[in-house]
Tab-separated table of C-alpha atoms in Angstrom:
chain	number	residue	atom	x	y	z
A	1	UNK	CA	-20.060	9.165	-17.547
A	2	UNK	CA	-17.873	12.217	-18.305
A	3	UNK	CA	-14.146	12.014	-19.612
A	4	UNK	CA	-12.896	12.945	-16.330
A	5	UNK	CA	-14.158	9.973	-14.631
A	6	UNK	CA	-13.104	7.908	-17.120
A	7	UNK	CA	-8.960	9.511	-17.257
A	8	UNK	CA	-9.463	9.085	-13.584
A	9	UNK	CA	-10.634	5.377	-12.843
A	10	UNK	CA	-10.505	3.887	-16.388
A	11	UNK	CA	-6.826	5.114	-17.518
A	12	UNK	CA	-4.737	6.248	-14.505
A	13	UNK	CA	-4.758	3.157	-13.410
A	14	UNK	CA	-3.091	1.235	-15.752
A	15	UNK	CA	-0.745	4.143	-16.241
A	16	UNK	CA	-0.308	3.753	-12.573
A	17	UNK	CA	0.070	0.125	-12.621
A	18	UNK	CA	2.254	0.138	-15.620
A	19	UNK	CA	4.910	2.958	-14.514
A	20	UNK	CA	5.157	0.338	-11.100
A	21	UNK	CA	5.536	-2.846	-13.247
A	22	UNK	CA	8.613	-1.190	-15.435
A	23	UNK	CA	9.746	1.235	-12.411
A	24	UNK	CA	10.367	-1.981	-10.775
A	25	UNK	CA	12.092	-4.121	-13.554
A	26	UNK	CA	14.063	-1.325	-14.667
A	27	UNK	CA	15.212	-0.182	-10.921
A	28	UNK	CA	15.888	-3.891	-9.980
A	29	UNK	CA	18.156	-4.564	-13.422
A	30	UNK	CA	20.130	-1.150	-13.062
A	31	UNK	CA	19.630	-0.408	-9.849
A	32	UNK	CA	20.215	-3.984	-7.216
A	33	UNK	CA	21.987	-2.681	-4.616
A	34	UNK	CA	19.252	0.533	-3.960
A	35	UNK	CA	16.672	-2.208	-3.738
A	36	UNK	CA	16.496	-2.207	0.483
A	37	UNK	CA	14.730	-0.733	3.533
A	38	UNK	CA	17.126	1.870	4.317
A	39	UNK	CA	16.389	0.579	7.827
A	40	UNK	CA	17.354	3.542	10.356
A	41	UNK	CA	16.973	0.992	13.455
A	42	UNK	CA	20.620	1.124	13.936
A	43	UNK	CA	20.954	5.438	14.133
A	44	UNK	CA	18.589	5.152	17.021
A	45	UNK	CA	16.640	1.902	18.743
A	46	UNK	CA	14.198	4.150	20.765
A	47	UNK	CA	10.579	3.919	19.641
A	48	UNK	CA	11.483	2.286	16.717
A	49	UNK	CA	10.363	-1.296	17.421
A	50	UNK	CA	6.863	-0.500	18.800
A	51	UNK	CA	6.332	1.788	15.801
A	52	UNK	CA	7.619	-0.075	13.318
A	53	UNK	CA	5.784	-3.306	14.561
A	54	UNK	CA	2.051	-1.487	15.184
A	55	UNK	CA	2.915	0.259	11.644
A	56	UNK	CA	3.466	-3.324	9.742
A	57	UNK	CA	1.185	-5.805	11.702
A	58	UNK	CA	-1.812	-2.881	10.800
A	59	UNK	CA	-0.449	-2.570	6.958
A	60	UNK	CA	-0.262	-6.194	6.375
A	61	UNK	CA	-3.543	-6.815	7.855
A	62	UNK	CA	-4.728	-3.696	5.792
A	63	UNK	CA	-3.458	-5.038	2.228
A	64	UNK	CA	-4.510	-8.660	3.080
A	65	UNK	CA	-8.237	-7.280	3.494
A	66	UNK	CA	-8.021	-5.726	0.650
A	67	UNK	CA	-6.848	-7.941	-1.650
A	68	UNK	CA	-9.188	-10.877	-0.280
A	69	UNK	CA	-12.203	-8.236	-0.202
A	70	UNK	CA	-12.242	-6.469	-3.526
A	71	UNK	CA	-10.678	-9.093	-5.406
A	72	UNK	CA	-13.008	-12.277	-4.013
A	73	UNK	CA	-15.886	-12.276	-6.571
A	74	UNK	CA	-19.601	-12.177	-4.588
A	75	UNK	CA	-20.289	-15.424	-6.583
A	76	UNK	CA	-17.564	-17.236	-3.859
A	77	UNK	CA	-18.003	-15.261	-0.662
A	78	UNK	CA	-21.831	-15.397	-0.393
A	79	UNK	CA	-21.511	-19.358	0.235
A	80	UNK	CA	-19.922	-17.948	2.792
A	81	UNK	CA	-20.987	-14.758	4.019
A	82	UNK	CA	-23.970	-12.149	2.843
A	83	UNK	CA	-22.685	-8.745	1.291
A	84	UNK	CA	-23.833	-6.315	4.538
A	85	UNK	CA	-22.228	-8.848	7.066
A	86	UNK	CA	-18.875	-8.654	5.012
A	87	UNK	CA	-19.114	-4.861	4.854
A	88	UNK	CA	-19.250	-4.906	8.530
A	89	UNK	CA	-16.800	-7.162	9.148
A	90	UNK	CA	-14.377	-5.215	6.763
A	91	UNK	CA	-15.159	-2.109	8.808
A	92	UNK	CA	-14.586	-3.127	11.693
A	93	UNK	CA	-11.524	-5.113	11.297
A	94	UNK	CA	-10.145	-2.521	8.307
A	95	UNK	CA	-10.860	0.366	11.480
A	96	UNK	CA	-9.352	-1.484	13.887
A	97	UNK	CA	-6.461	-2.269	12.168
A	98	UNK	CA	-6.308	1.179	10.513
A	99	UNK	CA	-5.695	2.722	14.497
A	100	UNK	CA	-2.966	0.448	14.761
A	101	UNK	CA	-1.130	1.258	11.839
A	102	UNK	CA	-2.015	4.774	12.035
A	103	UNK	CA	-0.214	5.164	16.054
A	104	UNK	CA	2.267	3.634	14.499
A	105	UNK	CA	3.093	5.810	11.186
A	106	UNK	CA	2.839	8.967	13.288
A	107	UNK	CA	5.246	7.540	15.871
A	108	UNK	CA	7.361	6.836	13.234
A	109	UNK	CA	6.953	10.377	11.305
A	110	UNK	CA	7.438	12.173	14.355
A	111	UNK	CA	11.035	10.354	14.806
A	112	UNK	CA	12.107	10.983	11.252
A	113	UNK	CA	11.273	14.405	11.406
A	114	UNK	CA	12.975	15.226	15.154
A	115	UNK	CA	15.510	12.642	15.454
A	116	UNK	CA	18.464	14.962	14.291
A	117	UNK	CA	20.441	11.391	12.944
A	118	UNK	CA	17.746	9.975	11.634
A	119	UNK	CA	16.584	13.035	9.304
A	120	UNK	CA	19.951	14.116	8.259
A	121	UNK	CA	19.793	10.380	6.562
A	122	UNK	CA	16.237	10.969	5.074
A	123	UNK	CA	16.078	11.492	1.624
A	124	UNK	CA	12.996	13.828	0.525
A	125	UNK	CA	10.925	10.410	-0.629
A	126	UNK	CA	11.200	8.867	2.506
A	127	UNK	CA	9.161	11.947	3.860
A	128	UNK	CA	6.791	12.220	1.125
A	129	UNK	CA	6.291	8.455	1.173
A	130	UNK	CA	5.203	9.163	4.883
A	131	UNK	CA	3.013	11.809	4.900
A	132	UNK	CA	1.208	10.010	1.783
A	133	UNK	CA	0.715	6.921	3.900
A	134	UNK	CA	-0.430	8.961	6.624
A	135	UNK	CA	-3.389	10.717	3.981
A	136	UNK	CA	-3.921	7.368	2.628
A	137	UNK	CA	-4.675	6.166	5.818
A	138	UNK	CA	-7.206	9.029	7.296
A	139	UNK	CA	-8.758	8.820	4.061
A	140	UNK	CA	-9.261	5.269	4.387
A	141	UNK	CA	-10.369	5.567	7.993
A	142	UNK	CA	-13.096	8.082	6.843
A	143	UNK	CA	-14.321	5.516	4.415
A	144	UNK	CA	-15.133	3.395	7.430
A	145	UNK	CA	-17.100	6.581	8.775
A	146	UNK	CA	-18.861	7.136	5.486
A	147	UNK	CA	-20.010	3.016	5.205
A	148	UNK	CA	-21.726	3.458	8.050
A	149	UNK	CA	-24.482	5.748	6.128
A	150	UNK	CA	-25.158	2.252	3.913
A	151	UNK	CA	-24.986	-1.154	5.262
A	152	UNK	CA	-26.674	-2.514	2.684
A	153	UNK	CA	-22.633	-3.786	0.903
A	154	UNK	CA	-23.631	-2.084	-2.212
A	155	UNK	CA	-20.807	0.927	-2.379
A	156	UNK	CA	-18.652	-2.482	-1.042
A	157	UNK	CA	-19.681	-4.158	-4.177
A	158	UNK	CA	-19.221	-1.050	-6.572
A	159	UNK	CA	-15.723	-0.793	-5.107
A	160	UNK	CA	-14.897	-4.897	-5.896
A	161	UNK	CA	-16.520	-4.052	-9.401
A	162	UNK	CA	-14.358	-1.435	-9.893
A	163	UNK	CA	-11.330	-3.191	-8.703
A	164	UNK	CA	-12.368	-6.713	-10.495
A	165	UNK	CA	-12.955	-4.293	-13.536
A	166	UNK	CA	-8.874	-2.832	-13.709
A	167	UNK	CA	-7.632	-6.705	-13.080
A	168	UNK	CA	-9.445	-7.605	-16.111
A	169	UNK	CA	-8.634	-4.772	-18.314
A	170	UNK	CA	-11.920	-3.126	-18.414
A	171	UNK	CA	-11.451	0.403	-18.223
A	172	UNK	CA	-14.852	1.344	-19.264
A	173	UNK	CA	-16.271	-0.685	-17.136
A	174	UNK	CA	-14.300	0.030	-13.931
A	175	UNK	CA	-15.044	3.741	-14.350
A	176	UNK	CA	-18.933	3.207	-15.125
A	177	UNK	CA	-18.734	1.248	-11.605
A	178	UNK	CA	-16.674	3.798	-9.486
A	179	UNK	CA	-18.656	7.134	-10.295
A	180	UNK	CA	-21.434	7.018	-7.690
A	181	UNK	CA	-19.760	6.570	-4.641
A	182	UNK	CA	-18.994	9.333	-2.435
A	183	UNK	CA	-16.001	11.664	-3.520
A	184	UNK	CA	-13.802	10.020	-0.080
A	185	UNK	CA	-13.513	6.725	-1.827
A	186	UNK	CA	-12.680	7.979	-4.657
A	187	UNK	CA	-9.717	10.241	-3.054
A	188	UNK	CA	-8.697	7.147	-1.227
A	189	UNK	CA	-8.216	5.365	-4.629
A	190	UNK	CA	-6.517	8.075	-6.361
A	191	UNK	CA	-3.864	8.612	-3.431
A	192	UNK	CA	-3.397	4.526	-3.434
A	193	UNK	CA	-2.950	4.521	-7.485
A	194	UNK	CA	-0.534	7.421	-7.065
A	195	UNK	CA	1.227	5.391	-4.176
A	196	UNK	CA	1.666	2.073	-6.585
A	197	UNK	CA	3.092	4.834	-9.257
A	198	UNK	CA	5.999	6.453	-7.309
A	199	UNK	CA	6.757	3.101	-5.569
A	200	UNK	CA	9.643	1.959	-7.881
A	201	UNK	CA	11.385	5.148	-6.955
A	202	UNK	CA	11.227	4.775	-3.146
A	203	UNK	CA	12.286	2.608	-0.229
A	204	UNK	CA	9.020	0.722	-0.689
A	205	UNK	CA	10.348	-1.789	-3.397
A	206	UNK	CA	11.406	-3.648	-0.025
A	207	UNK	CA	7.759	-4.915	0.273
A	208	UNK	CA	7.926	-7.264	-2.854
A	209	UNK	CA	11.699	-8.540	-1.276
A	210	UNK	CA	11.782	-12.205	-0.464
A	211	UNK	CA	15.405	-13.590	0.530
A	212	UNK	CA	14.830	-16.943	-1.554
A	213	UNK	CA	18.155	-16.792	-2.930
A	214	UNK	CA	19.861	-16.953	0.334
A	215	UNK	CA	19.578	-20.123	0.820
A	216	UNK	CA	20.965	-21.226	-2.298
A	217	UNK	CA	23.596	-19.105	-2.228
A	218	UNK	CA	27.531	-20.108	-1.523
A	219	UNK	CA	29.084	-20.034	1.522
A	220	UNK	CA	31.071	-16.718	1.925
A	221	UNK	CA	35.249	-17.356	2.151
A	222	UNK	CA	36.171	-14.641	4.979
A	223	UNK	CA	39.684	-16.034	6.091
A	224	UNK	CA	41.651	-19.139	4.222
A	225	UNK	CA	43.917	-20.911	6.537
């Protein structure tokens, strides 16, 4: 395995995931009232429903398949399910869904960038933030195009190993795993890791929002009689 594997897949990662972890806790303590969407719904309604909603019902279904797929270890999922059937059920949902988001990012890159109202309130992050979703996501649709050269699952299970490998803190390991699979996976990771890195410094902190406290929260006094 050489060294640049290893920086690569066994120590960006954590660098990655560590940079996000005290991005996050730093931006959040310092920071609270740049934690939000920026929502530009209100500069300009047109489009913006039907490609916001095609770009967030394909992303959630996107990280939920992750998650589920690389993180479920094959000891669970093969009561369930053989390796090449779940390959080919993540392909063809993961493509599916990938179309879906990806109408829906370029509808929604073409408005930032030629809605005059809407870019002269874009910050340059917003735009990079966009165009790296919109690499991450042709990269990720390749994938689907390279799986179909193997149908055996293995590259799937390489990729869970690898992934399995980082949540455990097994850098070694997670880079020993990654290094035979075909150079688009690997680009796919790599623009993901650098997404989770520069995500405390964008609009995307609004993904890991919930509202709990609003329900607990006093009643607001807006006129005293």
């Amino acid at each position: 395995m050489s060294n640049f594997n290893f920086f690569l897949f066994g120590i960006y990662p954590f660098i990655a995931l560590s940079v996000f972890f005290i991005g996050c806790w730093i931006r959040y303590d310092r920071e609270p009232y740049s934690w939000k969407a920026d929502s530009s719904q209100l500069l300009d309604q047109k489009g913006f429903r039907l490609a916001s909603n095609l770009f967030h019902i394909g992303i959630i279904f996107i990280l939920g398949g992750h998650f589920v797929g690389l993180l479920t270890p094959e000891s669970i999922y093969h009561h369930f399910i053989s390796s090449p059937d779940k390959q080919l059920l993540a392909m063809v949902s993961g493509g599916f869904f990938g179309i879906v988001c990806l109408v829906g990012l370029v509808m929604l890159i073409k408005r930032r960038l030629n809605n005059p109202r809407v870019r002269a309130t874009s910050r340059r992050s917003d735009i990079v933030v966009l165009f790296m979703l919109l690499i991450q996501l042709v990269l990720g649709l390749l994938t689907v195009v390279v799986s179909m050269g193997h149908l055996d699952g293995s590259v799937m299970i390489l990729l869970a190993t690898w992934t399995q490998s980082i949540a455990t803190l097994q850098g070694v390991q997670a880079a020993e795993a990654i290094e035979s699979v075909n150079f688009i996976y690997k680009l796919h990771i790599l623009v993901g890791l650098t997404l989770i890195m520069i995500f405390p410094f964008t609009r995307l902190v609004h993904i890991i929002s919930v509202p709990v406290k609003y329900f607990a929260r006093s009643y607001q006094v807006v006129r005293q009689r």
